GROMACS .gro file of N, CA and C in nm:
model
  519
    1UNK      N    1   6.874  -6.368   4.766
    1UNK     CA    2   6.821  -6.426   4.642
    1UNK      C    3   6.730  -6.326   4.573
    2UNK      N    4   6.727  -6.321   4.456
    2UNK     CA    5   6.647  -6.212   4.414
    2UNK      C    6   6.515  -6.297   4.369
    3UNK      N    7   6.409  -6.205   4.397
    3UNK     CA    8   6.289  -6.181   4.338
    3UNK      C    9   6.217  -6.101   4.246
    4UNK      N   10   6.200  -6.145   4.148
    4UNK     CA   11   6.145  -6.064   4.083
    4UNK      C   12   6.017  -5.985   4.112
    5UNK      N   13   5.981  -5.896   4.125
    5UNK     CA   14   5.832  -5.767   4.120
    5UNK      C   15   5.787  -5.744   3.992
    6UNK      N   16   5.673  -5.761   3.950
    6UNK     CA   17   5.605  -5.727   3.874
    6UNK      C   18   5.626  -5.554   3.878
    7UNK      N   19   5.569  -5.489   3.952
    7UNK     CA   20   5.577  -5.410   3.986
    7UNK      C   21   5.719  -5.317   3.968
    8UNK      N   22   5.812  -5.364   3.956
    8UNK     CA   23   5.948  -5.350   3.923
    8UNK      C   24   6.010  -5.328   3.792
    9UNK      N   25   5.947  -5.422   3.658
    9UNK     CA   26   5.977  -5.486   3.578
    9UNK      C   27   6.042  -5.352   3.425
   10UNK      N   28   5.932  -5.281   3.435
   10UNK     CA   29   5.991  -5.157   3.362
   10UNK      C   30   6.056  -5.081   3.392
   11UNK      N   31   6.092  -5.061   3.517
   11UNK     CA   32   6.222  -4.983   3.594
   11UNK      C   33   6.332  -5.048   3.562
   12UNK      N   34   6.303  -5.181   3.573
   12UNK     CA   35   6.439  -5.207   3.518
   12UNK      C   36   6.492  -5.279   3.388
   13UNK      N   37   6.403  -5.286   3.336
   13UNK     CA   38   6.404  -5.265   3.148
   13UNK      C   39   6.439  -5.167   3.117
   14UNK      N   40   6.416  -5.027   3.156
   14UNK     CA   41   6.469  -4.871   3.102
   14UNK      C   42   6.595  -4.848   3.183
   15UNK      N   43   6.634  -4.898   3.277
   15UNK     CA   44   6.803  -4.885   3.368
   15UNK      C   45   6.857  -4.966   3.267
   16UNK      N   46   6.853  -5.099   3.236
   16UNK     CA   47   6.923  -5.174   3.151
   16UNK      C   48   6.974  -5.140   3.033
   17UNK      N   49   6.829  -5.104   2.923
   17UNK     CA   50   6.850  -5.006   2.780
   17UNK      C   51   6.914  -4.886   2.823
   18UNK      N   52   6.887  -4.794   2.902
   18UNK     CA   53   6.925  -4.656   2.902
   18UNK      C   54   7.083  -4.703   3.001
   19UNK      N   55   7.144  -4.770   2.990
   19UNK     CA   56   7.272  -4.756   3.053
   19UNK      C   57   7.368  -4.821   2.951
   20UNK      N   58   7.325  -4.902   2.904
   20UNK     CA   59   7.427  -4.971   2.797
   20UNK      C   60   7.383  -4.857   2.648
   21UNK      N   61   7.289  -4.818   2.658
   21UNK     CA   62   7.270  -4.736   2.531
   21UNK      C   63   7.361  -4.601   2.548
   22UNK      N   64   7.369  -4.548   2.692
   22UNK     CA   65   7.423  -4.434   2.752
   22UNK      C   66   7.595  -4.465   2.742
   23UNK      N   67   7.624  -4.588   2.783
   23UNK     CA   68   7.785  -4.627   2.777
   23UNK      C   69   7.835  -4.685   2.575
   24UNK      N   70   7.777  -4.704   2.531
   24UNK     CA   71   7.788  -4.688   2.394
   24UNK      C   72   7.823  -4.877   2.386
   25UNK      N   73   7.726  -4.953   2.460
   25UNK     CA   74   7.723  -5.086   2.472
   25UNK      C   75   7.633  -5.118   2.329
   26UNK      N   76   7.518  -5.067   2.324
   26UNK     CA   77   7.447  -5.090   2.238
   26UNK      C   78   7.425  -4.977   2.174
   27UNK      N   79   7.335  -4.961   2.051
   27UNK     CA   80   7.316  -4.868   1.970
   27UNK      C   81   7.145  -4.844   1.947
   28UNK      N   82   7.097  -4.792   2.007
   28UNK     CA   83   6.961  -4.775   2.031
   28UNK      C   84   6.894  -4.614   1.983
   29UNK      N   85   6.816  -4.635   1.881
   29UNK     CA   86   6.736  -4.474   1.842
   29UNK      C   87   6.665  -4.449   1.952
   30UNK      N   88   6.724  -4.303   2.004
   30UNK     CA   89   6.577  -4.275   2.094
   30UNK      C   90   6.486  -4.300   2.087
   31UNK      N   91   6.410  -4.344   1.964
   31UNK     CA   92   6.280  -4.312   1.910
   31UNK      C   93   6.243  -4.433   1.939
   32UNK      N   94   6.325  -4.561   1.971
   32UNK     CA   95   6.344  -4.694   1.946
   32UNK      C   96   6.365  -4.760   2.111
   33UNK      N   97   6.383  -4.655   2.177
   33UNK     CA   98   6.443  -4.678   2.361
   33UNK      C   99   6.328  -4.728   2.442
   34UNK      N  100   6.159  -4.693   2.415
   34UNK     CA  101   6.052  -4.742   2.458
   34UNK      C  102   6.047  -4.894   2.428
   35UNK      N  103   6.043  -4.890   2.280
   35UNK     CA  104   6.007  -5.067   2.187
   35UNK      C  105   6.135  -5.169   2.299
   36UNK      N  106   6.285  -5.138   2.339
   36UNK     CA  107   6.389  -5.201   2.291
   36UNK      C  108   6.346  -5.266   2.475
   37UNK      N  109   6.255  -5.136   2.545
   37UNK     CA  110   6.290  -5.185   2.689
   37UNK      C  111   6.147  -5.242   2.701
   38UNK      N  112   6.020  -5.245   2.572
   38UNK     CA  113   5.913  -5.330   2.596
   38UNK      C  114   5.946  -5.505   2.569
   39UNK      N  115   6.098  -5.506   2.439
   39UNK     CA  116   6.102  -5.642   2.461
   39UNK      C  117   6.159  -5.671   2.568
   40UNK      N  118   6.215  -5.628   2.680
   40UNK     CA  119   6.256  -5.663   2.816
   40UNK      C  120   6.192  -5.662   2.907
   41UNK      N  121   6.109  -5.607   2.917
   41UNK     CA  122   5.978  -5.641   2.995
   41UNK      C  123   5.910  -5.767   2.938
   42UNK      N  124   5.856  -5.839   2.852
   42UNK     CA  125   5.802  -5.903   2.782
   42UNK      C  126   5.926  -6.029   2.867
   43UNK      N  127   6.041  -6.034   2.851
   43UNK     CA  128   6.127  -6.115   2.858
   43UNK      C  129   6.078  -6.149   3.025
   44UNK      N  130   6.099  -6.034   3.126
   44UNK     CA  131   6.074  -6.047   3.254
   44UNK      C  132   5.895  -6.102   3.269
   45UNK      N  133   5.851  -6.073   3.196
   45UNK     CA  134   5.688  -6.109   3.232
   45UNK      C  135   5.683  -6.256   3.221
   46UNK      N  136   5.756  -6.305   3.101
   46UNK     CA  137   5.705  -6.453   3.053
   46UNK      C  138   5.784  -6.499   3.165
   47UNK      N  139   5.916  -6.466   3.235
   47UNK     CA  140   5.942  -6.565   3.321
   47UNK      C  141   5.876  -6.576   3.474
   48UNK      N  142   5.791  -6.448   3.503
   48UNK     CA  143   5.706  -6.464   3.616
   48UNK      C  144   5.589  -6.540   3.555
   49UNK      N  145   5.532  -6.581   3.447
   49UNK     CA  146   5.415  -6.629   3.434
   49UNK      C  147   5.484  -6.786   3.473
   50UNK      N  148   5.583  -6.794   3.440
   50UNK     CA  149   5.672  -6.966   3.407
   50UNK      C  150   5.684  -6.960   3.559
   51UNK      N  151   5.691  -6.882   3.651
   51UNK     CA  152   5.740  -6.903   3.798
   51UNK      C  153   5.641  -6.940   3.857
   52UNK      N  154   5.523  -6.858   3.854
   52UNK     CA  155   5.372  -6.892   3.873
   52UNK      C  156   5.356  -7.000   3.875
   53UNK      N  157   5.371  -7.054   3.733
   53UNK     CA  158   5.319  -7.212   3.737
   53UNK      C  159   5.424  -7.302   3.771
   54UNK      N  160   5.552  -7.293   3.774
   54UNK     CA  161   5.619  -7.329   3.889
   54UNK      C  162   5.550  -7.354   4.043
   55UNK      N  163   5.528  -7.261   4.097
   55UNK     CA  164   5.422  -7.252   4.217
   55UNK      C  165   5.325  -7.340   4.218
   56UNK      N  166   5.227  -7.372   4.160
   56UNK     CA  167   5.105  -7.410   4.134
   56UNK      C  168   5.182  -7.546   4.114
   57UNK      N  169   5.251  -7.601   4.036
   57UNK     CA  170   5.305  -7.753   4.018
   57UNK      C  171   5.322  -7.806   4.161
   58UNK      N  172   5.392  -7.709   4.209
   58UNK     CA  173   5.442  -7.777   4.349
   58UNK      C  174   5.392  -7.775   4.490
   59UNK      N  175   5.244  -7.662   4.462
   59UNK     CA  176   5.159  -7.707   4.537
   59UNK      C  177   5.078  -7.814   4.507
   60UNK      N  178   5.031  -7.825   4.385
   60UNK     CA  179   4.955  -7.971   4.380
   60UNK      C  180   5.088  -8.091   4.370
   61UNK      N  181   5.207  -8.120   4.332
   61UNK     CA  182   5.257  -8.209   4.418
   61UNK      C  183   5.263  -8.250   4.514
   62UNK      N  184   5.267  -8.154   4.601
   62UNK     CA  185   5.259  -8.172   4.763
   62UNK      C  186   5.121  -8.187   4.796
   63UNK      N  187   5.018  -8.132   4.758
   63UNK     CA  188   4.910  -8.191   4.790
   63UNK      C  189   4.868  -8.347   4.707
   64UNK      N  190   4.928  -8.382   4.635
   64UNK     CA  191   4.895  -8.500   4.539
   64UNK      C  192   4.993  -8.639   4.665
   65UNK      N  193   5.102  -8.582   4.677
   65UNK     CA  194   5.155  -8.670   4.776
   65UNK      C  195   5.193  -8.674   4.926
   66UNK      N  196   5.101  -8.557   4.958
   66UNK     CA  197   5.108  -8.544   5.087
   66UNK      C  198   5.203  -8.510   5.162
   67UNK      N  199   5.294  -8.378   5.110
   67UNK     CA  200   5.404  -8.378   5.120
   67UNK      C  201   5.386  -8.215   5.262
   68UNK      N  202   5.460  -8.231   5.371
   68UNK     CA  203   5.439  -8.151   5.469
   68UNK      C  204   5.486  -8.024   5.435
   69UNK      N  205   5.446  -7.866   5.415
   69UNK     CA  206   5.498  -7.748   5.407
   69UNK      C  207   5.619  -7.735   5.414
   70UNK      N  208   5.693  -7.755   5.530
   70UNK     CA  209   5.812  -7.743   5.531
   70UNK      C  210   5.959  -7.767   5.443
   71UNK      N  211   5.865  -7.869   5.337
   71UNK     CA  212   5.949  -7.961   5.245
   71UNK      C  213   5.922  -7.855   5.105
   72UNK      N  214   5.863  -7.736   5.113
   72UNK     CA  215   5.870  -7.694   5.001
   72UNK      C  216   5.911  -7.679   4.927
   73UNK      N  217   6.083  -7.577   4.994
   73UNK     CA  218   6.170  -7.546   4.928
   73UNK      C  219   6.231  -7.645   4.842
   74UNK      N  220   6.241  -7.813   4.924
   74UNK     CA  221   6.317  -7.892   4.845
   74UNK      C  222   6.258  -7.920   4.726
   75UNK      N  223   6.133  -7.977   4.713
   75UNK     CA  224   6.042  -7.984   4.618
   75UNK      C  225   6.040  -7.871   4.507
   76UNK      N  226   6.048  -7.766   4.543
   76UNK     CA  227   6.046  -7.667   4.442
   76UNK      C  228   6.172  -7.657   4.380
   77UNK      N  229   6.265  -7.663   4.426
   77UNK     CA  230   6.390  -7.684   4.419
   77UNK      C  231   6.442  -7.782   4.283
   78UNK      N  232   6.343  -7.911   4.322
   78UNK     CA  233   6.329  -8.026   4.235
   78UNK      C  234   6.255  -8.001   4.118
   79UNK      N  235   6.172  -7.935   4.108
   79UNK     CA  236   6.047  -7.923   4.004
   79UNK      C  237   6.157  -7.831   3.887
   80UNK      N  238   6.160  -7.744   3.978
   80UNK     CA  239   6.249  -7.589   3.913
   80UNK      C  240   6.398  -7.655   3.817
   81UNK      N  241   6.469  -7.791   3.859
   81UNK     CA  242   6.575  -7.858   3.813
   81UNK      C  243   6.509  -7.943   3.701
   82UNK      N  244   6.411  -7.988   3.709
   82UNK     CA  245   6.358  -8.071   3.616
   82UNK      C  246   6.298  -7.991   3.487
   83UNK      N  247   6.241  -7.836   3.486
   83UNK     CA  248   6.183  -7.752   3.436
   83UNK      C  249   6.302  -7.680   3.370
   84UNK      N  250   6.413  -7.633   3.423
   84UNK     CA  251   6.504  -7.603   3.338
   84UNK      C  252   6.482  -7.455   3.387
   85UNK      N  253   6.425  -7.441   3.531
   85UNK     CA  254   6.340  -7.278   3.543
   85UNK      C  255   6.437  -7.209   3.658
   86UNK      N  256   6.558  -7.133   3.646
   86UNK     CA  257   6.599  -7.053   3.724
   86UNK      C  258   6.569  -6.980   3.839
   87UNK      N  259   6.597  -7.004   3.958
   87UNK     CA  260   6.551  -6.960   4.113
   87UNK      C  261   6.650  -6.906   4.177
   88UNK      N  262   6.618  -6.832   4.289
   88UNK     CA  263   6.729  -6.720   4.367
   88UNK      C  264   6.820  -6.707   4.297
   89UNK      N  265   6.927  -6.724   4.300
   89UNK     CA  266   7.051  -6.637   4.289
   89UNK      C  267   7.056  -6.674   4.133
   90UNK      N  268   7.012  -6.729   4.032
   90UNK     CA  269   7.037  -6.765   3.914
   90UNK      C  270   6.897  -6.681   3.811
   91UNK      N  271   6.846  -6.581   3.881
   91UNK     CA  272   6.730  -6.520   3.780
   91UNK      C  273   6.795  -6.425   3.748
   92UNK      N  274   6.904  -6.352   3.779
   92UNK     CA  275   6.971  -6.220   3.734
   92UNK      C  276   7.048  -6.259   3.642
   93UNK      N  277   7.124  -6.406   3.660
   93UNK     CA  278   7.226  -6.478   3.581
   93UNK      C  279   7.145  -6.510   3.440
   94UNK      N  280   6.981  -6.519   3.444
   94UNK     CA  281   6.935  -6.614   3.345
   94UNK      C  282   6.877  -6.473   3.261
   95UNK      N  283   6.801  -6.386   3.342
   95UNK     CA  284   6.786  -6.253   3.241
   95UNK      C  285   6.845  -6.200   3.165
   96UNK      N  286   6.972  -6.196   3.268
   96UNK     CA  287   7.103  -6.139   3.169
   96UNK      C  288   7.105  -6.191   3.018
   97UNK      N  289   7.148  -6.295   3.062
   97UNK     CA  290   7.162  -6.391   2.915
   97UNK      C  291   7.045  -6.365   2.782
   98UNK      N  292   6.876  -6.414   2.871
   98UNK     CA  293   6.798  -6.338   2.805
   98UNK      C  294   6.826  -6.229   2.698
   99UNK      N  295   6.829  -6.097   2.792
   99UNK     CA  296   6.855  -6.000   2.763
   99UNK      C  297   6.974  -5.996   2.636
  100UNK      N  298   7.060  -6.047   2.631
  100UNK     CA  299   7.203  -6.042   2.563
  100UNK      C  300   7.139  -6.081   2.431
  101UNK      N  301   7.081  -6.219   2.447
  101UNK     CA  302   7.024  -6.296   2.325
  101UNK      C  303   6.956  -6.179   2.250
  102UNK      N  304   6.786  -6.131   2.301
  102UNK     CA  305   6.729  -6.044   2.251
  102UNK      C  306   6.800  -5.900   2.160
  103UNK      N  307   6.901  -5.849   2.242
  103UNK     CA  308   6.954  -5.709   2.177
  103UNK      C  309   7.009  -5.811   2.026
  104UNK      N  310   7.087  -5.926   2.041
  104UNK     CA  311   7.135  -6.005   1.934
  104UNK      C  312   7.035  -5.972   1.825
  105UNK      N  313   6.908  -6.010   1.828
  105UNK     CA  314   6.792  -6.047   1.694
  105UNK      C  315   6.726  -5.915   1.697
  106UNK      N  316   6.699  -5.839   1.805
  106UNK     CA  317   6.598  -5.685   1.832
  106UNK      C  318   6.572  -5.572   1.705
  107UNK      N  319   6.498  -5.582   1.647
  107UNK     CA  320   6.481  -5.447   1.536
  107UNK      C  321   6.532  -5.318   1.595
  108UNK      N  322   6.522  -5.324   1.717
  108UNK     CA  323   6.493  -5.167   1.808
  108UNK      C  324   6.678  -5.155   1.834
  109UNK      N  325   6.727  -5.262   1.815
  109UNK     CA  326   6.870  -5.210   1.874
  109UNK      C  327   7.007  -5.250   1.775
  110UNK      N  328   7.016  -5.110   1.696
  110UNK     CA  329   7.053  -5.102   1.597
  110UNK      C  330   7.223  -5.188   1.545
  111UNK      N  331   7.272  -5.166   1.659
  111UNK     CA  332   7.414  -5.266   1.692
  111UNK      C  333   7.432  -5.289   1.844
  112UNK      N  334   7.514  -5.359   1.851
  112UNK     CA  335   7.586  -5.458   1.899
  112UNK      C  336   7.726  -5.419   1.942
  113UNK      N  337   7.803  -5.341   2.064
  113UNK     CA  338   7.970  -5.338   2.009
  113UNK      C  339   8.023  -5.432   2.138
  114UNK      N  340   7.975  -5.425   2.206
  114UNK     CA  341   8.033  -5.461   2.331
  114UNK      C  342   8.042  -5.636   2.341
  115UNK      N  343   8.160  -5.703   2.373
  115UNK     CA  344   8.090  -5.862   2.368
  115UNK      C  345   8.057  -5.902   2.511
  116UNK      N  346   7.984  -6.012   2.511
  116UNK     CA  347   7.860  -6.070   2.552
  116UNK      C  348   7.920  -6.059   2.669
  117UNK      N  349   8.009  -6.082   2.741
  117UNK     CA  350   8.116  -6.116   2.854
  117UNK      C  351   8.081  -5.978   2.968
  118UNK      N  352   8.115  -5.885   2.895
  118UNK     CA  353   8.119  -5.751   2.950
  118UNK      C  354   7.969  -5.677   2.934
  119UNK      N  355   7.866  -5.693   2.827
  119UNK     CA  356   7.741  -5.734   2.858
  119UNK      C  357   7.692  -5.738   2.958
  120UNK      N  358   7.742  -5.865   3.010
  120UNK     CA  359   7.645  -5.944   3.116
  120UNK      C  360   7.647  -5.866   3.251
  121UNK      N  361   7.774  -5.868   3.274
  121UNK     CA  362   7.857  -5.782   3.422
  121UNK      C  363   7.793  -5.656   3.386
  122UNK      N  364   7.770  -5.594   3.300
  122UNK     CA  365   7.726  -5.477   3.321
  122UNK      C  366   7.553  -5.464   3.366
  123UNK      N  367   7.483  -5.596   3.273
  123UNK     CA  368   7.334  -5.582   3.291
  123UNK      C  369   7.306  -5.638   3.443
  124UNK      N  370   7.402  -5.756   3.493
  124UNK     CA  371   7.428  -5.825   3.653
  124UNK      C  372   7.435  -5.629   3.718
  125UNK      N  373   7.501  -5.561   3.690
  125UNK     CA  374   7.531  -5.475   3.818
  125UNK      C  375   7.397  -5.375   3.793
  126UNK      N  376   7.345  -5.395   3.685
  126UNK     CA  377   7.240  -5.280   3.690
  126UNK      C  378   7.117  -5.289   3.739
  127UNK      N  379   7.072  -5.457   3.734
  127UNK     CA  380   6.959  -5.521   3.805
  127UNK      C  381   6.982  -5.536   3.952
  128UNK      N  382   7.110  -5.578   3.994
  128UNK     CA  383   7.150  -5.545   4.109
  128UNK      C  384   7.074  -5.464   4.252
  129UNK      N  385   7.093  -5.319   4.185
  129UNK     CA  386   6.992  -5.283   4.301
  129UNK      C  387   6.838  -5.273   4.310
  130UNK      N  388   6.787  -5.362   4.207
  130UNK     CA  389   6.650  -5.384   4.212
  130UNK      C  390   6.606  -5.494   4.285
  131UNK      N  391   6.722  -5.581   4.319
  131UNK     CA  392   6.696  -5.703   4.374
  131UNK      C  393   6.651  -5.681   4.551
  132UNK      N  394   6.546  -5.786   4.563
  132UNK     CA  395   6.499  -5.732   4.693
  132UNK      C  396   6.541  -5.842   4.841
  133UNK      N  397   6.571  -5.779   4.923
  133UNK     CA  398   6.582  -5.872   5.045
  133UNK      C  399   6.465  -5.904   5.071
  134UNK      N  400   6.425  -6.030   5.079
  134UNK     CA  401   6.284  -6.087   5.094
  134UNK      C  402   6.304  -6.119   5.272
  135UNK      N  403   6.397  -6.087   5.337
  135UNK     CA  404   6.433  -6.131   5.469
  135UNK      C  405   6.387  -6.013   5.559
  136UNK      N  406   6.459  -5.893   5.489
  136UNK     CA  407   6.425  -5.768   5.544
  136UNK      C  408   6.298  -5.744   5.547
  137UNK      N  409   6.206  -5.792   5.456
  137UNK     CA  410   6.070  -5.758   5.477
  137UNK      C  411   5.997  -5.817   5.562
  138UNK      N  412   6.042  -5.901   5.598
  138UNK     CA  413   5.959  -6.042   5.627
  138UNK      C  414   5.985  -5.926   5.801
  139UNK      N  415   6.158  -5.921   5.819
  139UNK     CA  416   6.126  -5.931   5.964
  139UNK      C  417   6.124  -5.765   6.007
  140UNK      N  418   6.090  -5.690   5.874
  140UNK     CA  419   5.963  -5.545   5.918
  140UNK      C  420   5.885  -5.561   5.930
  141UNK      N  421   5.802  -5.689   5.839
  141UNK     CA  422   5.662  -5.707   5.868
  141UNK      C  423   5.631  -5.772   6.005
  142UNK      N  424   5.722  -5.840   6.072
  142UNK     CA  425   5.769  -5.933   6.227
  142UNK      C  426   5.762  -5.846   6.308
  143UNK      N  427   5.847  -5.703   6.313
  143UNK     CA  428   5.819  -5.596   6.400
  143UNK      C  429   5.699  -5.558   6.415
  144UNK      N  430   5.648  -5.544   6.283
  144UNK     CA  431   5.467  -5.474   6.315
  144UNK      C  432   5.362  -5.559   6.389
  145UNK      N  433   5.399  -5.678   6.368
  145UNK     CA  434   5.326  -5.779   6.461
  145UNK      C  435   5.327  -5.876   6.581
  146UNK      N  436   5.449  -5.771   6.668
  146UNK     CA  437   5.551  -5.845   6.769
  146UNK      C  438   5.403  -5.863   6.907
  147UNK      N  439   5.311  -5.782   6.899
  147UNK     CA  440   5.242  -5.777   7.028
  147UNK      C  441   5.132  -5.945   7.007
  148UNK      N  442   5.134  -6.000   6.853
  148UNK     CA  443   5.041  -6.074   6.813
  148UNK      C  444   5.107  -6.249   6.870
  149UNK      N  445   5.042  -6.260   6.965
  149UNK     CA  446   5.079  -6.400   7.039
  149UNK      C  447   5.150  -6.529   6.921
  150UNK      N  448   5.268  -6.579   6.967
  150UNK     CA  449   5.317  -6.649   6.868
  150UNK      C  450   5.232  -6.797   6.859
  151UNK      N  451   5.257  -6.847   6.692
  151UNK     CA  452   5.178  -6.981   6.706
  151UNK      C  453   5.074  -6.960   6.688
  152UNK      N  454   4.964  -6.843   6.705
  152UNK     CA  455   4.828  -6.813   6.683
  152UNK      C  456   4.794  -6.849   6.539
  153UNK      N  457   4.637  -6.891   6.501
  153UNK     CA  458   4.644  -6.847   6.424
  153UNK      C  459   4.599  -6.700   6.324
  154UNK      N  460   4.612  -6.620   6.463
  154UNK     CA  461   4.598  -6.489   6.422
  154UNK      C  462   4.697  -6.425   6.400
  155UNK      N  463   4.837  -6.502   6.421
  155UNK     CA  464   4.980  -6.462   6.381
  155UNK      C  465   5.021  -6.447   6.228
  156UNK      N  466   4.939  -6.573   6.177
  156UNK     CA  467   4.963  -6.578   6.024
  156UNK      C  468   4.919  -6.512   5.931
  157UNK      N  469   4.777  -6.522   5.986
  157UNK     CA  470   4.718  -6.325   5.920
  157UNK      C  471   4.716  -6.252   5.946
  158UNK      N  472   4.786  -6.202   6.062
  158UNK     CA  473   4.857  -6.077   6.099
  158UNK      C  474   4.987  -6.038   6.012
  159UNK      N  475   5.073  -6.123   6.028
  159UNK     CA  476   5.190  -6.134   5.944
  159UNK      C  477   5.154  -6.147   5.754
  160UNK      N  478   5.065  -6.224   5.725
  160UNK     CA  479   5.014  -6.218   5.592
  160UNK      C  480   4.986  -6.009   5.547
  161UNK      N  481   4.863  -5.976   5.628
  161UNK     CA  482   4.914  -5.871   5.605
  161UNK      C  483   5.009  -5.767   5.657
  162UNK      N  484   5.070  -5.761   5.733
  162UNK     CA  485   5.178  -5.655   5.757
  162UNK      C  486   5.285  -5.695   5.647
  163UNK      N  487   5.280  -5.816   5.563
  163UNK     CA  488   5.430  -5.825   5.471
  163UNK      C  489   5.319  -5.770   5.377
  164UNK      N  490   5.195  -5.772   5.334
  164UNK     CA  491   5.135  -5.691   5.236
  164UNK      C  492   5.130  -5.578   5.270
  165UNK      N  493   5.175  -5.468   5.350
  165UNK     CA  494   5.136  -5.282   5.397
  165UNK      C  495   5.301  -5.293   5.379
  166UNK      N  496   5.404  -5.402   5.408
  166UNK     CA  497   5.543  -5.342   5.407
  166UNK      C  498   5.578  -5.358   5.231
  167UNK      N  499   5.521  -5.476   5.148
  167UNK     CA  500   5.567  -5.420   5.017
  167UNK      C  501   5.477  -5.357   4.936
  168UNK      N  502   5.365  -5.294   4.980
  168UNK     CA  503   5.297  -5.213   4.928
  168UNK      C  504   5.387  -5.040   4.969
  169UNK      N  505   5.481  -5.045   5.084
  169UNK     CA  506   5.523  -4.952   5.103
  169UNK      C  507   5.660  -4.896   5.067
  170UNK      N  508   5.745  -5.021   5.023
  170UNK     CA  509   5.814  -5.021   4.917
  170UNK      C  510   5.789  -5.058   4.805
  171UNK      N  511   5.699  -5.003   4.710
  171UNK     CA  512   5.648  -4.994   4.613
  171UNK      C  513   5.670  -5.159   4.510
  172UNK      N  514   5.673  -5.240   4.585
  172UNK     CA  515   5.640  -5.412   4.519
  172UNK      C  516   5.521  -5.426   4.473
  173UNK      N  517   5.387  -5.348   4.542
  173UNK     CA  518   5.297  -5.432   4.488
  173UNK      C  519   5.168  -5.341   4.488
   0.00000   0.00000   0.00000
């Protein structure tokens, strides 16, 4: 499932512009290649601020109804369906689109040749390898803390930070 990184967000605003501008998808002034990949960033920012408070809804749900941790996912799951707010495997699907819309209205991007179809597959394969295994980290950060007695609760902040030194070390955060 992908996650978005802050940390990420202009890397792959300038892969996106500079590849469809490079394949003659869009029509972009150099001069114009900074502005075209700030409205794509802008696009990626507002939907981490919308995810955020995603978060925050569904912790005070669960604290409003007493709802046990474990039940997160479903709950969020629920909130996120009712919100209209795209999760795992549907944030690359929903940027895209984003993205497509924006070059549509953009001052910075002078035409348009390619249609929307072939677009998308192209902006899907370019975000692609930005997308992060949130699994892989989890169980590098699991290795670094294998000597830390399980169930503790010195396990959880052990593990809290070793997944903070492992995506601080792949440059997430």
């Amino acid at each position: 499932a992908m996650k978005l990184y802050r940390a990420r967000i202009p890397a792959i605003a300038h892969a996106v512009v500079d590849r469809l501008s490079s394949d003659g998808d869009i029509e972009v002034a150099l001069a114009d290649r900074e502005e075209a990949a700030s409205d794509l960033v802008a696009i990626m920012e507002s939907y981490l601020r919308r995810d955020n408070d995603l978060r925050e809804a569904v912790r005070e749900a669960m604290e409003r109804k007493n709802i046990p941790y474990d039940q997160y996912g479903k709950v969020k799951g629920e909130i996120a369906d009712n919100w209209g707010h795209p999760t795992g495997d549907d944030v690359d699907r929903y940027l895209a689109r984003q993205f497509i819309e924006n070059f549509m209205i953009s001052k910075f991007v002078g035409e348009v040749y390619t249609d929307d179809r072939e677009l998308y597959k192209k902006i899907i394969d370019t975000i692609k390898p930005f997308d992060v295994d949130e699994r892989a980290l989890r169980a590098e950060a699991e290795e670094r803390i294998k000597n830390v007695r399980e169930g503790s609760v010195e396990r959880q902040d052990a593990l809290n930070r070793a997944l903070k030194e492992v995506k601080k070390r792949h440059g997430l955060i």
